[in-house]
């Protein structure tokens, strides 16, 4: 398995274009597992973990002082979870999701680009990108494509990325502080999500994003629940913090659970997944509503 | 002659927390584990395994595999040198399956190739045609008359009855329940690995990570058709064992390949293969009934226990006996009937794992004790203390307890230990769900509960259990050096250090070298049953005493006392003594298991505090406190290590560790889905080490390894019950059980104490 180590984006894109069966490797925390399990046989590998152009992290100074506004956040495909956790993720939910990934060793190596390219329904950053309505920036020698996350991931471990394209970055508008990510697992760390949820209330743009992980073949946007929360916020006013009633929380939870398409598997039952989604969605609503 | 100056104080004697010499290399990654072994020109072995739980082998075609690049040998049962069977307690398994496979993962063929990838690909090219048969995977069903016979000798591996006092005793208050234990795995971090080197004399040397070299040898040599002397074992670095390395896995396979190819052959299981390659903890179904007087005095315990032995016997007979003997717990129970049966099924074989049968029944009888306390309106701690065993009391096999701290003291001390503080709701990582950010206190309820447990140390029921130690005291560059050789396997538990500290204390020499175990010396017995400190520690102690006696004799011959000499001055000739040390004999089991079958008992109590998010069913174990009678802590830090490690394993069984089976298939053979507790799951442990010496043990030191796994599981589950009010009659507890109150039902109606071979379906 020859490995070509590249240091520049152009070099990486050239290598991918030149070798029709080449696979990029970044942290290797997904790819090596696949190879070890014999699920994937790889002939050529392009190591992109030294490419600086992929490590760009633009979280905007405005974000750090907490204002909403029109700040555009950009996280390079080669940015590791550890880097996000130390330098700021430009999104509270993305920070929280990054914190739940694996162990320190995995967070040191694993990248956002790898999580996106793998497109596992259990990928922890993916519900966040869905809820933020983020754009995935893909680049090949032929140029750049910008795809909304909702169109990027098409199924379990499937997405629209062409083999010769790299995930250059993910981009989104700063959504402000009212956002969170919650992940359910039967271990307190280092666990694949049984169910997960990202919830974003972007008061500046009057927008709610709710997305579910590990609850179906792909990341699911809970559209009815988003509309319910949106309506609730319209009615109460986007800027006046107040707690939803128990009935309102319950209704939101019910709508989230209804959006899920869970199955029974070794990690949990479908019934539990629905139940727990309702619980964590209600909790997220409760926590976020007072933050807008 | 000059008087010797006062000896400088020895560092690292018995009772000190001496540092272990393997700690730096293990933590720095330079320790040589069995999987790191290598020889120039070695080949790599790989195993073809059955994908079926039960099937007839129609034919095996190895021609394609043999023709592949790099492939040097492909072996099937047709190539075996003998028809000998192997197996730990019963020889019931062929080295490679012939005619029939009995579980998913059973070895069918072997490959040796020049590199691992070629070997792996060749295993895929071995064509095995199977005719699948309906698999029997419910152990209770396997025991009923009319069930398909999985072996020519039937489906019962072992049948143990304990009948004590009046089997029909009546009581004022009666509680009963059905319980279930899922399949736990030892999951040692070091996978099975070894290196076999063919010897010039037609024999073979096997470097192997194992728990008991001599037992391996006794199974390997006949299967190879070689005399014992031609098979030599050397212990390789062991990356954890916990029972998983008591059975032969790749030992014979490696030797066969080395002998067939005349080349060194290495084999290392991958993580997934490791889950298929070794035996697991017995899943169990238990039906219990407890009777007590109104004042809480226990009157009787009746229980029926079915253990799933899987496809081959392994150590099931002894596990079944343990589940029965210790099935009433560390309490005075005047009347008892316990009927425990181990069943052959088409599930993966089960055998030894830390706690060995005592774990399964402890989960059930401790749940029963809490039920009883509730029915009596009594404090569960008081109920336990009131009935707890003390020296002179008989366990339900009529054997009296001897040399133990009164169990009531352990229970009371444990109950009185420092409690954890209130939950810190500002830090989600400290709450149920951990870093998943589940709760800031929403839905969280705290529960605390206590459990106690016990088991035997050393081998029981008439087994000729011994260990051998050779101690050689020499002078090197003017200094005395003691060399200690035993065949005891260091599996991480610290036996090397125990031997070192004992030798240093008895011989009063600073430099003690514990040599690499091998089979040039007689057996040390297994690193299991919490026995190595007692047995090999005892053998080293006895050998050192003999060496010391010789030193005294030499001193006396020169007209002075030993204290008047530098030890080195007495070593013009080295002194060497070899001692075979036995514990006092135990009695074989009789019809009703009423006899002195065990050497001594180990007791512990655990108190667990948990926070449970009752809405999500997620659990955070906040603290475990434990009181354990260890006899004597030869090395206190090592004892704490055993207590904490055992509790981690007990916690795993309580809330997450389970090999999930469906139709005999393992559904989660990976560390992605077989969840072991992490740092964030493991709570602080508060240890109360009680030292009540046993007169037969070296320095009074009893074994410490197993009790931490026995009562920690029921304590944690009882704490979850206290927090949730749920029944939780099964481990591991799953979120569903907490959220929906799911109760495990076997589907069989069994009257506790009755023969499970006469069970009736509940529908
Ligand atoms: C022990 C362990 C625990 C884990 N825990 C979690 C967890 O809790 N949550 C979670 O979501 N994931 C988890 N993972 C999975 C993995 O760590 C993440 O998905 C990680 O983000 C993958 O990134 P990587 O850089 O290591 O990807 P790699 O393994 O290097 O690559 C994965 C795939 O993406 C492609 N790729 C990588 N980078 C790019 C790029 N910039 N452009 C295009 N293609 C690219 C590769 O070709 C490959 O196909 C875990 C993995 C392990 C081994």
mmCIF file with all atom_site columns, N, CA, C and O in Angstrom, chain B residues 313-331:
data_model
loop_
_atom_site.group_PDB
_atom_site.id
_atom_site.type_symbol
_atom_site.label_atom_id
_atom_site.label_alt_id
_atom_site.label_comp_id
_atom_site.label_asym_id
_atom_site.label_entity_id
_atom_site.label_seq_id
_atom_site.pdbx_PDB_ins_code
_atom_site.Cartn_x
_atom_site.Cartn_y
_atom_site.Cartn_z
_atom_site.occupancy
_atom_site.B_iso_or_equiv
_atom_site.pdbx_formal_charge
_atom_site.auth_seq_id
_atom_site.auth_comp_id
_atom_site.auth_asym_id
_atom_site.auth_atom_id
_atom_site.pdbx_PDB_model_num
ATOM 1  N N  . UNK B 1 313 ? -16.760 -28.191 26.880 1.00 0.00 ? 313 UNK B N  1
ATOM 2  C CA . UNK B 1 313 ? -16.875 -28.107 28.341 1.00 0.00 ? 313 UNK B CA 1
ATOM 3  C C  . UNK B 1 313 ? -15.964 -27.054 28.968 1.00 0.00 ? 313 UNK B C  1
ATOM 4  O O  . UNK B 1 313 ? -16.360 -26.383 29.913 1.00 0.00 ? 313 UNK B O  1
ATOM 5  N N  . UNK B 1 314 ? -14.735 -26.934 28.468 1.00 0.00 ? 314 UNK B N  1
ATOM 6  C CA . UNK B 1 314 ? -13.772 -26.023 29.093 1.00 0.00 ? 314 UNK B CA 1
ATOM 7  C C  . UNK B 1 314 ? -13.756 -26.265 30.602 1.00 0.00 ? 314 UNK B C  1
ATOM 8  O O  . UNK B 1 314 ? -13.699 -27.410 31.046 1.00 0.00 ? 314 UNK B O  1
ATOM 9  N N  . UNK B 1 315 ? -13.872 -25.217 31.416 1.00 0.00 ? 315 UNK B N  1
ATOM 10 C CA . UNK B 1 315 ? -13.869 -25.406 32.867 1.00 0.00 ? 315 UNK B CA 1
ATOM 11 C C  . UNK B 1 315 ? -15.277 -25.377 33.451 1.00 0.00 ? 315 UNK B C  1
ATOM 12 O O  . UNK B 1 315 ? -15.455 -25.187 34.651 1.00 0.00 ? 315 UNK B O  1
ATOM 13 N N  . UNK B 1 316 ? -16.281 -25.574 32.604 1.00 0.00 ? 316 UNK B N  1
ATOM 14 C CA . UNK B 1 316 ? -17.665 -25.530 33.081 1.00 0.00 ? 316 UNK B CA 1
ATOM 15 C C  . UNK B 1 316 ? -17.929 -26.387 34.320 1.00 0.00 ? 316 UNK B C  1
ATOM 16 O O  . UNK B 1 316 ? -18.649 -25.942 35.220 1.00 0.00 ? 316 UNK B O  1
ATOM 17 N N  . UNK B 1 317 ? -17.400 -27.615 34.418 1.00 0.00 ? 317 UNK B N  1
ATOM 18 C CA . UNK B 1 317 ? -17.736 -28.405 35.605 1.00 0.00 ? 317 UNK B CA 1
ATOM 19 C C  . UNK B 1 317 ? -17.425 -27.671 36.906 1.00 0.00 ? 317 UNK B C  1
ATOM 20 O O  . UNK B 1 317 ? -18.227 -27.682 37.845 1.00 0.00 ? 317 UNK B O  1
ATOM 21 N N  . UNK B 1 318 ? -16.263 -27.013 36.964 1.00 0.00 ? 318 UNK B N  1
ATOM 22 C CA . UNK B 1 318 ? -15.900 -26.304 38.198 1.00 0.00 ? 318 UNK B CA 1
ATOM 23 C C  . UNK B 1 318 ? -16.691 -25.015 38.359 1.00 0.00 ? 318 UNK B C  1
ATOM 24 O O  . UNK B 1 318 ? -17.009 -24.602 39.478 1.00 0.00 ? 318 UNK B O  1
ATOM 25 N N  . UNK B 1 319 ? -17.030 -24.373 37.241 1.00 0.00 ? 319 UNK B N  1
ATOM 26 C CA . UNK B 1 319 ? -17.833 -23.153 37.322 1.00 0.00 ? 319 UNK B CA 1
ATOM 27 C C  . UNK B 1 319 ? -19.220 -23.483 37.878 1.00 0.00 ? 319 UNK B C  1
ATOM 28 O O  . UNK B 1 319 ? -19.759 -22.776 38.724 1.00 0.00 ? 319 UNK B O  1
ATOM 29 N N  . UNK B 1 320 ? -19.764 -24.585 37.408 1.00 0.00 ? 320 UNK B N  1
ATOM 30 C CA . UNK B 1 320 ? -21.085 -25.022 37.890 1.00 0.00 ? 320 UNK B CA 1
ATOM 31 C C  . UNK B 1 320 ? -21.017 -25.319 39.391 1.00 0.00 ? 320 UNK B C  1
ATOM 32 O O  . UNK B 1 320 ? -21.887 -24.888 40.171 1.00 0.00 ? 320 UNK B O  1
ATOM 33 N N  . UNK B 1 321 ? -19.952 -26.021 39.792 1.00 0.00 ? 321 UNK B N  1
ATOM 34 C CA . UNK B 1 321 ? -19.816 -26.357 41.215 1.00 0.00 ? 321 UNK B CA 1
ATOM 35 C C  . UNK B 1 321 ? -19.696 -25.089 42.064 1.00 0.00 ? 321 UNK B C  1
ATOM 36 O O  . UNK B 1 321 ? -20.303 -24.987 43.136 1.00 0.00 ? 321 UNK B O  1
ATOM 37 N N  . UNK B 1 322 ? -18.946 -24.122 41.567 1.00 0.00 ? 322 UNK B N  1
ATOM 38 C CA . UNK B 1 322 ? -18.805 -22.870 42.316 1.00 0.00 ? 322 UNK B CA 1
ATOM 39 C C  . UNK B 1 322 ? -20.135 -22.132 42.435 1.00 0.00 ? 322 UNK B C  1
ATOM 40 O O  . UNK B 1 322 ? -20.475 -21.616 43.501 1.00 0.00 ? 322 UNK B O  1
ATOM 41 N N  . UNK B 1 323 ? -20.841 -22.048 41.323 1.00 0.00 ? 323 UNK B N  1
ATOM 42 C CA . UNK B 1 323 ? -22.120 -21.336 41.347 1.00 0.00 ? 323 UNK B CA 1
ATOM 43 C C  . UNK B 1 323 ? -23.016 -21.948 42.416 1.00 0.00 ? 323 UNK B C  1
ATOM 44 O O  . UNK B 1 323 ? -23.748 -21.245 43.122 1.00 0.00 ? 323 UNK B O  1
ATOM 45 N N  . UNK B 1 324 ? -22.936 -23.279 42.563 1.00 0.00 ? 324 UNK B N  1
ATOM 46 C CA . UNK B 1 324 ? -23.781 -23.962 43.541 1.00 0.00 ? 324 UNK B CA 1
ATOM 47 C C  . UNK B 1 324 ? -23.238 -23.787 44.961 1.00 0.00 ? 324 UNK B C  1
ATOM 48 O O  . UNK B 1 324 ? -23.968 -23.390 45.870 1.00 0.00 ? 324 UNK B O  1
ATOM 49 N N  . UNK B 1 325 ? -21.965 -24.058 45.166 1.00 0.00 ? 325 UNK B N  1
ATOM 50 C CA . UNK B 1 325 ? -21.384 -24.021 46.522 1.00 0.00 ? 325 UNK B CA 1
ATOM 51 C C  . UNK B 1 325 ? -21.530 -22.636 47.167 1.00 0.00 ? 325 UNK B C  1
ATOM 52 O O  . UNK B 1 325 ? -21.739 -22.534 48.370 1.00 0.00 ? 325 UNK B O  1
ATOM 53 N N  . UNK B 1 326 ? -21.364 -21.591 46.372 1.00 0.00 ? 326 UNK B N  1
ATOM 54 C CA . UNK B 1 326 ? -21.401 -20.245 46.945 1.00 0.00 ? 326 UNK B CA 1
ATOM 55 C C  . UNK B 1 326 ? -22.735 -19.569 46.675 1.00 0.00 ? 326 UNK B C  1
ATOM 56 O O  . UNK B 1 326 ? -22.875 -18.355 46.824 1.00 0.00 ? 326 UNK B O  1
ATOM 57 N N  . UNK B 1 327 ? -23.708 -20.393 46.286 1.00 0.00 ? 327 UNK B N  1
ATOM 58 C CA . UNK B 1 327 ? -24.985 -19.880 45.816 1.00 0.00 ? 327 UNK B CA 1
ATOM 59 C C  . UNK B 1 327 ? -25.897 -19.288 46.870 1.00 0.00 ? 327 UNK B C  1
ATOM 60 O O  . UNK B 1 327 ? -26.915 -18.701 46.533 1.00 0.00 ? 327 UNK B O  1
ATOM 61 N N  . UNK B 1 328 ? -25.554 -19.440 48.138 1.00 0.00 ? 328 UNK B N  1
ATOM 62 C CA . UNK B 1 328 ? -26.394 -18.818 49.175 1.00 0.00 ? 328 UNK B CA 1
ATOM 63 C C  . UNK B 1 328 ? -25.739 -17.571 49.745 1.00 0.00 ? 328 UNK B C  1
ATOM 64 O O  . UNK B 1 328 ? -26.292 -16.923 50.630 1.00 0.00 ? 328 UNK B O  1
ATOM 65 N N  . UNK B 1 329 ? -24.543 -17.266 49.254 1.00 0.00 ? 329 UNK B N  1
ATOM 66 C CA . UNK B 1 329 ? -23.888 -16.050 49.700 1.00 0.00 ? 329 UNK B CA 1
ATOM 67 C C  . UNK B 1 329 ? -23.164 -16.224 51.019 1.00 0.00 ? 329 UNK B C  1
ATOM 68 O O  . UNK B 1 329 ? -23.184 -17.299 51.624 1.00 0.00 ? 329 UNK B O  1
ATOM 69 N N  . UNK B 1 330 ? -22.539 -15.130 51.489 1.00 0.00 ? 330 UNK B N  1
ATOM 70 C CA . UNK B 1 330 ? -21.704 -15.204 52.694 1.00 0.00 ? 330 UNK B CA 1
ATOM 71 C C  . UNK B 1 330 ? -22.549 -15.146 53.959 1.00 0.00 ? 330 UNK B C  1
ATOM 72 O O  . UNK B 1 330 ? -22.299 -14.336 54.852 1.00 0.00 ? 330 UNK B O  1
ATOM 73 N N  . UNK B 1 331 ? -23.564 -15.970 54.002 1.00 0.00 ? 331 UNK B N  1
ATOM 74 C CA . UNK B 1 331 ? -24.539 -15.917 55.103 1.00 0.00 ? 331 UNK B CA 1
ATOM 75 C C  . UNK B 1 331 ? -24.729 -17.291 55.731 1.00 0.00 ? 331 UNK B C  1
ATOM 76 O O  . UNK B 1 331 ? -24.493 -18.316 55.081 1.00 0.00 ? 331 UNK B O  1
#
